[in-house]
Coordinates of C-alpha atoms and ligand atoms in Angstrom, one line a residue:
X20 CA 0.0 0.0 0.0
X21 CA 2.5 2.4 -1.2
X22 CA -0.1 5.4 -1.3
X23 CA -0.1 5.8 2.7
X24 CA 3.5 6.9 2.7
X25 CA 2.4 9.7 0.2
X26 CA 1.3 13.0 1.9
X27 CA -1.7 14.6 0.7
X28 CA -3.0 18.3 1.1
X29 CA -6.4 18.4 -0.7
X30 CA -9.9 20.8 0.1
X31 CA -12.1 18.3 0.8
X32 CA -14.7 20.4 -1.0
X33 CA -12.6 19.9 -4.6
X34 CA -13.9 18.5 -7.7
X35 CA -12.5 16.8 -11.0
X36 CA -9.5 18.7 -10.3
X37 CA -8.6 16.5 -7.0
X38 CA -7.4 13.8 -9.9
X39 CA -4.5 16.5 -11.5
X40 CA -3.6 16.4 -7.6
X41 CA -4.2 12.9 -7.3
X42 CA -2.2 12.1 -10.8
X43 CA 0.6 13.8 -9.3
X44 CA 0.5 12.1 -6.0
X45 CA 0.3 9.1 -8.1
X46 CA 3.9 9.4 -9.7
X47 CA 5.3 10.0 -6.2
X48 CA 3.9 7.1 -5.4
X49 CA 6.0 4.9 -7.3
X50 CA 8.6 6.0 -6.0
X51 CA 8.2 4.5 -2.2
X52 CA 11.0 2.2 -1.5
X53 CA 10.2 2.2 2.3
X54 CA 6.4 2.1 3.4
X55 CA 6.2 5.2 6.5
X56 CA 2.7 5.9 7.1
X57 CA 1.5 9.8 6.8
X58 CA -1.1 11.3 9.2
X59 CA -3.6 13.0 5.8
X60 CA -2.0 10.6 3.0
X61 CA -2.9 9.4 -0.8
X62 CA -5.4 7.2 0.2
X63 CA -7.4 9.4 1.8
X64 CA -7.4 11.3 -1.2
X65 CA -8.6 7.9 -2.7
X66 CA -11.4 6.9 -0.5
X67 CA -12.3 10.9 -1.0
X68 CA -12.8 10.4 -5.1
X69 CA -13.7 7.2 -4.4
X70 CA -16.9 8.5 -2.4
X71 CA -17.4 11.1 -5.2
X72 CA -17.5 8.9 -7.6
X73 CA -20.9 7.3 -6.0
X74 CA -22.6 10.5 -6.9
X75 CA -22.8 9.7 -10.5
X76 CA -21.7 6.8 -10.5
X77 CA -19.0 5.1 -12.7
X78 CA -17.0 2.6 -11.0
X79 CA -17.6 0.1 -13.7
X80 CA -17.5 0.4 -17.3
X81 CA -21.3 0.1 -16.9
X82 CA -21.1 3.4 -16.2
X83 CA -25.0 4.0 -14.7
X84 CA -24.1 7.5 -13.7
X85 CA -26.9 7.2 -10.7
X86 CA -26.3 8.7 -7.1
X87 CA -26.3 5.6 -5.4
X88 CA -28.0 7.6 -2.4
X89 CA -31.2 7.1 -4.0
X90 CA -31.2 4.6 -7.0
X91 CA -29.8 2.0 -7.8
X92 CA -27.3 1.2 -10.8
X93 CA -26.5 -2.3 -12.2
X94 CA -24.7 -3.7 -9.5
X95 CA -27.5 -3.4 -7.5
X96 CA -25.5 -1.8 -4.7
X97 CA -26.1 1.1 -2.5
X98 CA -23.9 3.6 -1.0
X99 CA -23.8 1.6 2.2
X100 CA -21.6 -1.9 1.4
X101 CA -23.1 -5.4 2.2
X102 CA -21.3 -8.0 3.4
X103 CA -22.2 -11.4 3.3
X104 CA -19.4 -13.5 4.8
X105 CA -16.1 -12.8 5.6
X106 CA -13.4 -15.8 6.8
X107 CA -9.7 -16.9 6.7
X108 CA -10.2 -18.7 3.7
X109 CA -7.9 -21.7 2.8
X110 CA -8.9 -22.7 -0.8
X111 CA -7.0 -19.3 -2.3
X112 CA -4.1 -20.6 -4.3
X113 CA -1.6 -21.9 -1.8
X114 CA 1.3 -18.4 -1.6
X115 CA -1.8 -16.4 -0.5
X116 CA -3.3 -18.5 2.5
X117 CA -4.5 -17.9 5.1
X118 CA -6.2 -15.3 3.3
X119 CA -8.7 -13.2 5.2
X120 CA -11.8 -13.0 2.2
X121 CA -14.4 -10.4 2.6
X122 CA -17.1 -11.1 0.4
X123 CA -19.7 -8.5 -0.5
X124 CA -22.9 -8.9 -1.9
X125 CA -24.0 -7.3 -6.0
X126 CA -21.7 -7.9 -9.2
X127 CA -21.5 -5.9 -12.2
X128 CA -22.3 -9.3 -14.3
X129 CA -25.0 -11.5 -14.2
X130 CA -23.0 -14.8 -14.9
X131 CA -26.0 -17.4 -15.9
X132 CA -23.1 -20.2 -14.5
X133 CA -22.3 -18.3 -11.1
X134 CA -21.9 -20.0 -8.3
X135 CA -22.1 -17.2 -5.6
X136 CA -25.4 -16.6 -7.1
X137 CA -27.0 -16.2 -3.8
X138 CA -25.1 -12.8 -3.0
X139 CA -24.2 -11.8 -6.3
X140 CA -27.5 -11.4 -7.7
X141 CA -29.0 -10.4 -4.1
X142 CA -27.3 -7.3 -3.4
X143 CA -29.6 -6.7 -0.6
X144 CA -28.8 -9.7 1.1
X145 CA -25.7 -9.7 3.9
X146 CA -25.1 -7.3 6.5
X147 CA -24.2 -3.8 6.4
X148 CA -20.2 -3.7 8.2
X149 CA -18.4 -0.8 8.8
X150 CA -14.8 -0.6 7.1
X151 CA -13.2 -0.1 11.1
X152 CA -14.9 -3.3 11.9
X153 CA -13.7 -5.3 9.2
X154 CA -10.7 -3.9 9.5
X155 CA -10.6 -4.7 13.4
X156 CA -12.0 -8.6 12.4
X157 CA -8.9 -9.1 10.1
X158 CA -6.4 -7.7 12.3
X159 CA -7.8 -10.2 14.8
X160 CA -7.7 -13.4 12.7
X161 CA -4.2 -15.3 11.6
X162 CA -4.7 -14.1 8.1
X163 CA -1.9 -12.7 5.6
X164 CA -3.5 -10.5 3.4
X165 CA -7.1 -8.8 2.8
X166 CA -8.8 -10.3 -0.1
X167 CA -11.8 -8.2 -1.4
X168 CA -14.2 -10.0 -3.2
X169 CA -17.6 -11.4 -4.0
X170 CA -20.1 -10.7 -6.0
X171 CA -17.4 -8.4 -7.1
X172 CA -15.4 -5.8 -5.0
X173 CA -16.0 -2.9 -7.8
X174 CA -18.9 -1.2 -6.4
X175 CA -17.7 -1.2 -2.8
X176 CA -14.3 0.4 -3.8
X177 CA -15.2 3.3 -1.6
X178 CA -15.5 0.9 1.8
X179 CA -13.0 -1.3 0.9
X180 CA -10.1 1.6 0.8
X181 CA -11.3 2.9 4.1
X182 CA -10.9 -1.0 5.3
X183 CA -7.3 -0.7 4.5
X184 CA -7.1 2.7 5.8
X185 CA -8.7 1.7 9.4
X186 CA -6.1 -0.9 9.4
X187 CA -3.4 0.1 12.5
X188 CA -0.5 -1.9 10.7
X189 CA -0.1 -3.1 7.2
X190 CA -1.7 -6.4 5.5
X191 CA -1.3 -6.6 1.7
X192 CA -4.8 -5.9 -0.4
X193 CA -5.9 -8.1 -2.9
X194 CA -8.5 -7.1 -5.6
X195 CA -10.4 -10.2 -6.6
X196 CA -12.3 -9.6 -9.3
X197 CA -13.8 -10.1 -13.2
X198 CA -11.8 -6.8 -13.9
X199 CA -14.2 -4.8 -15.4
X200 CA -13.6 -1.8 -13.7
X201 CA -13.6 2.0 -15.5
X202 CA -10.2 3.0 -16.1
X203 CA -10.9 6.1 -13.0
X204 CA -11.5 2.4 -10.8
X205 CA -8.2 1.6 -12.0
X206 CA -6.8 4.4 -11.4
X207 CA -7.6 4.6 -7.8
X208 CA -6.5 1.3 -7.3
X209 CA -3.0 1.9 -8.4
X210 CA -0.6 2.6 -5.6
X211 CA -3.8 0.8 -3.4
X212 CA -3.6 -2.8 -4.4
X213 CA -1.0 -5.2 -4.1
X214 CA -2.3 -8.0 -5.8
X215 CA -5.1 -8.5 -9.0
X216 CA -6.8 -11.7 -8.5
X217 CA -7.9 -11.1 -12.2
X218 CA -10.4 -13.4 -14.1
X219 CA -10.2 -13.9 -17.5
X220 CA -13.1 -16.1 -18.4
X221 CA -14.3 -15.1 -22.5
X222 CA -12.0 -14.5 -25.2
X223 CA -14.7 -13.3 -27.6
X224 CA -17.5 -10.7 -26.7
X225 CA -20.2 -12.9 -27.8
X226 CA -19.6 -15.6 -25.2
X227 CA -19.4 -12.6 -22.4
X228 CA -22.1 -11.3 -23.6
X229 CA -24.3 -14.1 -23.6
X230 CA -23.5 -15.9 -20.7
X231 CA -22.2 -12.8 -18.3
X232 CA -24.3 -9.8 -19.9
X233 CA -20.8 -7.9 -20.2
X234 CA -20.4 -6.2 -23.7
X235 CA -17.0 -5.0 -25.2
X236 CA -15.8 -7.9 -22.7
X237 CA -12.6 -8.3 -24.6
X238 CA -11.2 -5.2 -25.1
X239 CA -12.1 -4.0 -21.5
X240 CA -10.8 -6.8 -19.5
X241 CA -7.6 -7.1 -21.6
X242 CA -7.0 -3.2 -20.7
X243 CA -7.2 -3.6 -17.6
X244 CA -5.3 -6.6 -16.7
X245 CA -2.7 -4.6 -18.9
X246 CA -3.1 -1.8 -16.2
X247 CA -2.8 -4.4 -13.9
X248 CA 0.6 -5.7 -14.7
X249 CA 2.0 -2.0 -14.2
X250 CA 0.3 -1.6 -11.0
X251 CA 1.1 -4.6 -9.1
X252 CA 1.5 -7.9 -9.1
X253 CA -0.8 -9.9 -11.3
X254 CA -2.2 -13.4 -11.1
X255 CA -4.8 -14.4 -14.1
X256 CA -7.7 -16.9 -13.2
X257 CA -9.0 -18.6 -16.3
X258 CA -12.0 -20.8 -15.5
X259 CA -12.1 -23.4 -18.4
X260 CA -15.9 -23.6 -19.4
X261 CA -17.2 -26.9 -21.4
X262 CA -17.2 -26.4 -24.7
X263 CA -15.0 -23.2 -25.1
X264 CA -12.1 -24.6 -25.2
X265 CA -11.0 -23.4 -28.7
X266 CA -13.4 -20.1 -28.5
X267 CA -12.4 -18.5 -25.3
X268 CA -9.4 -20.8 -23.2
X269 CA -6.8 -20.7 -26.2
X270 CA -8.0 -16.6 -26.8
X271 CA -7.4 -15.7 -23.3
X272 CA -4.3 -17.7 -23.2
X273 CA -2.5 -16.0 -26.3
X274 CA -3.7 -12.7 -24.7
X275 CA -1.9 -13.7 -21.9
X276 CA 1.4 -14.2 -23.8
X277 CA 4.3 -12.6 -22.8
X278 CA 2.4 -10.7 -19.8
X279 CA 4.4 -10.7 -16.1
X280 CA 1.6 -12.9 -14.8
X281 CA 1.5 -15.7 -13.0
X282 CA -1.9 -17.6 -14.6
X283 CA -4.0 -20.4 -13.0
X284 CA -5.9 -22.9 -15.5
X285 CA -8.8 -23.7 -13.4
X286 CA -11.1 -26.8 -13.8
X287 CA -13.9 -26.3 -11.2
X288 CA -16.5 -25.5 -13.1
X289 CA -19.9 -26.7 -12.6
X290 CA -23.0 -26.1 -13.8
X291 CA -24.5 -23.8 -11.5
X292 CA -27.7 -21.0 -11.1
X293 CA -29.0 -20.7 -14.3
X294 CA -26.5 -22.8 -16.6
X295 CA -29.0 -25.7 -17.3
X296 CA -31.0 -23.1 -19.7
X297 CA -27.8 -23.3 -21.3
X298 CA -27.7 -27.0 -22.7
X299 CA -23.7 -26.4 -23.9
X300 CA -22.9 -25.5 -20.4
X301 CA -25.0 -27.4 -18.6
X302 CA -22.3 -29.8 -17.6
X303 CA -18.6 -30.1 -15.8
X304 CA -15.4 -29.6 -18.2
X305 CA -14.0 -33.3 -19.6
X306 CA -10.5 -34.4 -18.6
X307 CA -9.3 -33.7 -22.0
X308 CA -10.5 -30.1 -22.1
X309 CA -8.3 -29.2 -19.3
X310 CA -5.6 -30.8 -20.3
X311 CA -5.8 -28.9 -24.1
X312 CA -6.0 -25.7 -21.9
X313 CA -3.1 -26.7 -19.6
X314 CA -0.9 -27.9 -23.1
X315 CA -1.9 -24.8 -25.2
X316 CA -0.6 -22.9 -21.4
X317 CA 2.9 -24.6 -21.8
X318 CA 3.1 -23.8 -25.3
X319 CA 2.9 -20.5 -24.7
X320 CA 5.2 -20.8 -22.0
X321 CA 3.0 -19.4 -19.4
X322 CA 3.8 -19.2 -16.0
X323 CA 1.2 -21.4 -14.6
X324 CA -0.4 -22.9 -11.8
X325 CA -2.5 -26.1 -12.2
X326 CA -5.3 -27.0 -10.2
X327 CA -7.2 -30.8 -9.8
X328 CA -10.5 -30.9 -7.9
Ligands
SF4_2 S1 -20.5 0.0 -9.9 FE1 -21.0 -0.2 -12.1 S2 -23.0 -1.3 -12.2 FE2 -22.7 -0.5 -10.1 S3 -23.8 1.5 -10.2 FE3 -21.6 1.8 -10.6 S4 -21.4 1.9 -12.8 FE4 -23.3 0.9 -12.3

């Protein structure tokens, strides 16, 4: 969290033109070699747009521009961040646990396969948490870093930067999520995050479009997990889905070529929420799919993880 050892003077009453300040803070930023904590600092600059940015709201590239005071966007997700679970979790790919998860309730897609289906697409399910109490619950469990999820962490960008900020000494931040984010999301992430927990699940917009509801899937995701390699560091999380072997798992592989990213071919998919209106999904990946992932992987010469459930 390099952007709490960068001092920040801002009016709390500024506009668009906080970002030229925040830009510039930014730059500084990258330059931290040795984390020492400032009283008023860049994150609270961050969690200061971040709150802003609720107003009208464009957090996603779904950009709803509602004040999520009053209505509602997409996500489904107010001001005030839900929380349905939160625990040390031990199923995270084995450098990152323990890893204390906080998932929150809404997403910005509507995944017919999704199997948090019960919070993702019931926003107004969980319990509202404030960031100094989740903050307080992970400094209390035996967890080494804070892993922001869900549904999808997007929408609760605001609450999930004052989480870090409430924190009394530092825990790395992982953003765990389907990476469609605006690029002024992005933006506030940098210098915030530590890790992208990035998915990478279509590698045509007609399959994200169908099965997620997420147009211009391609070209968003693929900017952002380019963003993402510059921020931090980046670990990809490609779900093999039946069928889409040649259509979407060698795409996002290729796109993958050549990035600094470590990539995990994952074969856990199962046919979940609404997939059994989709005959071609409605079952579990074969043996052999996985293994023409994992091959076209190596041939690439990705960095990869494996996984076998
Ligand atoms: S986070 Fe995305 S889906 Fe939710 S209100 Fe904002 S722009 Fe819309």
């Amino acid at each position: 969290m390099k952007a709490m050892s960068v001092e920040a003077d801002f009016p709390e009453d500024g506009g668009d033109e906080l970002f030229e300040i925040h830009d510039s803070l930014l730059k500084e930023a990258k330059n931290v070699r040795e984390y020492s904590y400032k009283p008023k600092n860049l994150l609270d600059l961050k969690i200061h747009l971040a709150r802003q940015a609720l107003k009208n709201c464009d957090l996603c590239e779904r950009k709803c521009r509602v004040d999520r005071s009053g209505r509602r966007g997409f996500c489904g997700v107010g001001v005030e961040s839900r929380i349905a679970s939160m625990f040390p979790h031990t199923g995270e790919e084995e450098m990152l646990v323990p890893s204390g998860t906080i998932f929150y309730t809404g997403c910005t897609f509507r995944c017919v396969f999704c199997q948090n289906w019960d919070i993702s697409q019931f926003p107004e399910r969980g319990t509202a948490v404030p960031p100094k109490k989740v903050a307080q619950w992970l400094e209390s469990e035996n967890v080494i870093n804070a892993n922001f999820v869900g549904g999808e962490p997007t929408p609760n960008l605001h609450h999930i930067l004052r989480t870090m900020r409430s924190l009394s000494k530092p825990l790395p931040m992982i953003w765990n999520s389907n990476m469609y984010m605006s690029e002024k999301c992005m933006k506030l992430l940098d210098g915030a995050t530590d890790l992208y927990l990035a998915d990478f699940k279509y590698g045509n917009d007609e399959c994200a479009l169908k099965y997620s509801s997420a147009p211009d899937y391609v070209k968003i995701v693929r900017r952002n997990h380019l963003l993402a390699e510059r921020h931090a560091d980046l670990l990809v999380r490609h779900l093999v889905l039946p069928g889409h072997v040649e259509c979407c798992s060698y795409k996002v592989l290729e796109m993958l070529k050549g990035m600094n990213a470590l990539v995990n071919v994952m074969n856990q998919y199962r046919p979940d929420y609404k997939a059994c209106e989709f005959p071609e999904i409605n079952r579990k990946i074969t043996e052999e799919e996985y293994e023409q992932a994992v091959k076209k992987a190596k041939e690439l010469k990705l960095e990869i993880l494996t996984q076998r459930t």
